Amino acid sequence: NSVIPSGDLHPISHEADRDPHAHQVMVDFNRFHAQQLAQFMDLLAAIPEADGTTALDNTLIIWGQPMGEGATHSSRNLPFVLLGGRRTRLRMGYYHNFGNWPSGGKWRDHGGRPHTLLLTTIMHALGLDNVDHVGHPDITDKGNLDNVLLGA
């Protein structure tokens, strides 16, 4: 068991893919935050709403990583977990792998998709159907993952 250091994790995150100690520090760091998130969700689940649902049912939590790889600051292959949100239009309870979004060109090689398409679909799930992209329009792909992630 490593000890999570106080202060700046930035240098450690750059080494996590190569150095076993740095990797364990990042695992412990993420485990700590997962435990905190679970406690927060338990609190939300214990708050009743007037219509018989809970605060967790009416809350969508998006938990993700800021980078796919710390050493390169890559924004490819980002993991996201969507939690709660039972009252949204999202189909919850599934694992989806949208492929390896290659750095050599968008949408090629492995059929991967950029995370901005997920963010656009989340906007649609929250009722913002007029949003066609998230990010700067000159560099962000338009589109969404509605056909996979949204229910009726």
GROMACS .gro file of C-alpha atoms in nm:
model
  152
    1ASN     CA    1   0.000   0.000   0.000
    2SER     CA    2   0.146   0.330  -0.102
    3VAL     CA    3   0.077   0.653   0.075
    4ILE     CA    4  -0.090   0.925  -0.128
    5PRO     CA    5   0.146   1.220  -0.111
    6SER     CA    6   0.022   1.564  -0.030
    7GLY     CA    7   0.084   1.838  -0.277
    8ASP     CA    8   0.127   1.811  -0.650
    9LEU     CA    9   0.047   1.479  -0.816
   10HIS     CA   10   0.130   1.618  -1.159
   11PRO     CA   11   0.487   1.481  -1.176
   12ILE     CA   12   0.371   1.141  -1.049
   13SER     CA   13   0.094   1.124  -1.309
   14HIS     CA   14   0.356   1.160  -1.582
   15GLU     CA   15   0.534   0.848  -1.460
   16ALA     CA   16   0.234   0.626  -1.380
   17ASP     CA   17   0.256   0.434  -1.709
   18ARG     CA   18   0.624   0.351  -1.656
   19ASP     CA   19   0.700   0.347  -1.285
   20PRO     CA   20   0.530   0.087  -1.061
   21HIS     CA   21   0.544   0.311  -0.752
   22ALA     CA   22   0.392   0.608  -0.938
   23HIS     CA   23   0.129   0.375  -1.081
   24GLN     CA   24   0.035   0.253  -0.732
   25VAL     CA   25   0.015   0.611  -0.602
   26MET     CA   26  -0.232   0.696  -0.880
   27VAL     CA   27  -0.433   0.376  -0.813
   28ASP     CA   28  -0.457   0.469  -0.445
   29PHE     CA   29  -0.549   0.828  -0.534
   30ASN     CA   30  -0.828   0.711  -0.763
   31ARG     CA   31  -0.948   0.451  -0.510
   32PHE     CA   32  -0.976   0.722  -0.246
   33HIS     CA   33  -1.188   0.937  -0.476
   34ALA     CA   34  -1.405   0.638  -0.575
   35GLN     CA   35  -1.475   0.578  -0.205
   36GLN     CA   36  -1.563   0.944  -0.155
   37LEU     CA   37  -1.795   0.932  -0.456
   38ALA     CA   38  -1.968   0.618  -0.322
   39GLN     CA   39  -2.031   0.794   0.010
   40PHE     CA   40  -2.172   1.096  -0.171
   41MET     CA   41  -2.402   0.874  -0.376
   42ASP     CA   42  -2.523   0.701  -0.058
   43LEU     CA   43  -2.611   1.043   0.083
   44LEU     CA   44  -2.803   1.136  -0.232
   45ALA     CA   45  -2.984   0.801  -0.233
   46ALA     CA   46  -3.102   0.866   0.124
   47ILE     CA   47  -3.268   1.198   0.035
   48PRO     CA   48  -3.632   1.137  -0.060
   49GLU     CA   49  -3.801   1.354  -0.322
   50ALA     CA   50  -4.170   1.446  -0.312
   51ASP     CA   51  -4.252   1.219  -0.607
   52GLY     CA   52  -4.111   0.906  -0.439
   53THR     CA   53  -3.774   0.913  -0.613
   54THR     CA   54  -3.446   1.007  -0.447
   55ALA     CA   55  -3.202   1.289  -0.502
   56LEU     CA   56  -2.971   1.032  -0.667
   57ASP     CA   57  -3.243   0.945  -0.920
   58ASN     CA   58  -3.259   1.312  -1.015
   59THR     CA   59  -2.884   1.369  -1.027
   60LEU     CA   60  -2.647   1.271  -1.306
   61ILE     CA   61  -2.288   1.228  -1.190
   62ILE     CA   62  -2.021   1.222  -1.458
   63TRP     CA   63  -1.695   1.077  -1.330
   64GLY     CA   64  -1.402   1.079  -1.566
   65GLN     CA   65  -1.035   1.141  -1.602
   66PRO     CA   66  -0.885   1.464  -1.736
   67MET     CA   67  -0.638   1.271  -1.951
   68GLY     CA   68  -0.612   0.933  -2.114
   69GLU     CA   69  -0.239   0.918  -2.049
   70GLY     CA   70  -0.058   1.146  -1.806
   71ALA     CA   71   0.283   1.135  -1.972
   72THR     CA   72   0.157   1.278  -2.302
   73HIS     CA   73  -0.147   1.475  -2.179
   74SER     CA   74  -0.350   1.273  -2.427
   75SER     CA   75  -0.725   1.332  -2.441
   76ARG     CA   76  -0.781   1.004  -2.625
   77ASN     CA   77  -0.941   0.696  -2.470
   78LEU     CA   78  -1.082   0.874  -2.168
   79PRO     CA   79  -1.280   0.658  -1.928
   80PHE     CA   80  -1.616   0.796  -1.812
   81VAL     CA   81  -1.864   0.656  -1.564
   82LEU     CA   82  -2.219   0.791  -1.558
   83LEU     CA   83  -2.391   0.740  -1.222
   84GLY     CA   84  -2.737   0.809  -1.084
   85GLY     CA   85  -2.950   0.983  -1.341
   86ARG     CA   86  -3.234   0.734  -1.345
   87ARG     CA   87  -3.471   1.017  -1.437
   88THR     CA   88  -3.273   1.119  -1.746
   89ARG     CA   89  -3.321   0.971  -2.092
   90LEU     CA   90  -2.989   0.783  -2.062
   91ARG     CA   91  -2.989   0.406  -2.072
   92MET     CA   92  -2.797   0.327  -1.756
   93GLY     CA   93  -2.636   0.005  -1.637
   94TYR     CA   94  -2.432  -0.075  -1.947
   95TYR     CA   95  -2.064  -0.081  -2.037
   96HIS     CA   96  -1.974   0.077  -2.371
   97ASN     CA   97  -1.635   0.086  -2.539
   98PHE     CA   98  -1.630   0.340  -2.818
   99GLY     CA   99  -1.294   0.228  -2.943
  100ASN     CA  100  -0.948   0.370  -2.952
  101TRP     CA  101  -0.971   0.720  -3.090
  102PRO     CA  102  -0.646   0.733  -3.286
  103SER     CA  103  -0.416   1.032  -3.281
  104GLY     CA  104  -0.343   0.991  -3.652
  105GLY     CA  105  -0.682   1.116  -3.757
  106LYS     CA  106  -1.026   1.128  -3.615
  107TRP     CA  107  -1.263   0.836  -3.668
  108ARG     CA  108  -1.001   0.622  -3.845
  109ASP     CA  109  -0.817   0.303  -3.755
  110HIS     CA  110  -1.025   0.159  -3.470
  111GLY     CA  111  -1.359   0.332  -3.518
  112GLY     CA  112  -1.310   0.525  -3.196
  113ARG     CA  113  -1.510   0.830  -3.102
  114PRO     CA  114  -1.401   1.150  -2.924
  115HIS     CA  115  -1.546   1.212  -2.578
  116THR     CA  116  -1.716   1.530  -2.696
  117LEU     CA  117  -1.981   1.311  -2.861
  118LEU     CA  118  -2.060   1.167  -2.518
  119LEU     CA  119  -2.085   1.517  -2.374
  120THR     CA  120  -2.327   1.617  -2.652
  121THR     CA  121  -2.544   1.314  -2.576
  122ILE     CA  122  -2.545   1.403  -2.206
  123MET     CA  123  -2.675   1.748  -2.301
  124HIS     CA  124  -2.954   1.580  -2.501
  125ALA     CA  125  -3.035   1.350  -2.207
  126LEU     CA  126  -3.081   1.658  -1.991
  127GLY     CA  127  -3.326   1.810  -2.240
  128LEU     CA  128  -3.089   2.039  -2.432
  129ASP     CA  129  -3.174   1.887  -2.770
  130ASN     CA  130  -3.063   2.189  -2.972
  131VAL     CA  131  -2.694   2.133  -2.882
  132ASP     CA  132  -2.512   1.977  -3.180
  133HIS     CA  133  -2.157   1.981  -3.040
  134VAL     CA  134  -1.954   2.059  -2.730
  135GLY     CA  135  -1.639   2.263  -2.775
  136HIS     CA  136  -1.513   2.507  -3.035
  137PRO     CA  137  -1.708   2.454  -3.359
  138ASP     CA  138  -1.396   2.473  -3.578
  139ILE     CA  139  -1.220   2.184  -3.406
  140THR     CA  140  -1.495   1.976  -3.243
  141ASP     CA  141  -1.675   1.696  -3.418
  142LYS     CA  142  -2.047   1.740  -3.455
  143GLY     CA  143  -2.249   1.436  -3.370
  144ASN     CA  144  -2.350   1.236  -3.070
  145LEU     CA  145  -2.397   0.888  -2.931
  146ASP     CA  146  -2.774   0.925  -2.891
  147ASN     CA  147  -2.854   0.606  -3.084
  148VAL     CA  148  -2.655   0.401  -2.832
  149LEU     CA  149  -2.705   0.583  -2.503
  150LEU     CA  150  -3.051   0.741  -2.511
  151GLY     CA  151  -3.376   0.560  -2.445
  152ALA     CA  152  -3.724   0.677  -2.529
   0.00000   0.00000   0.00000
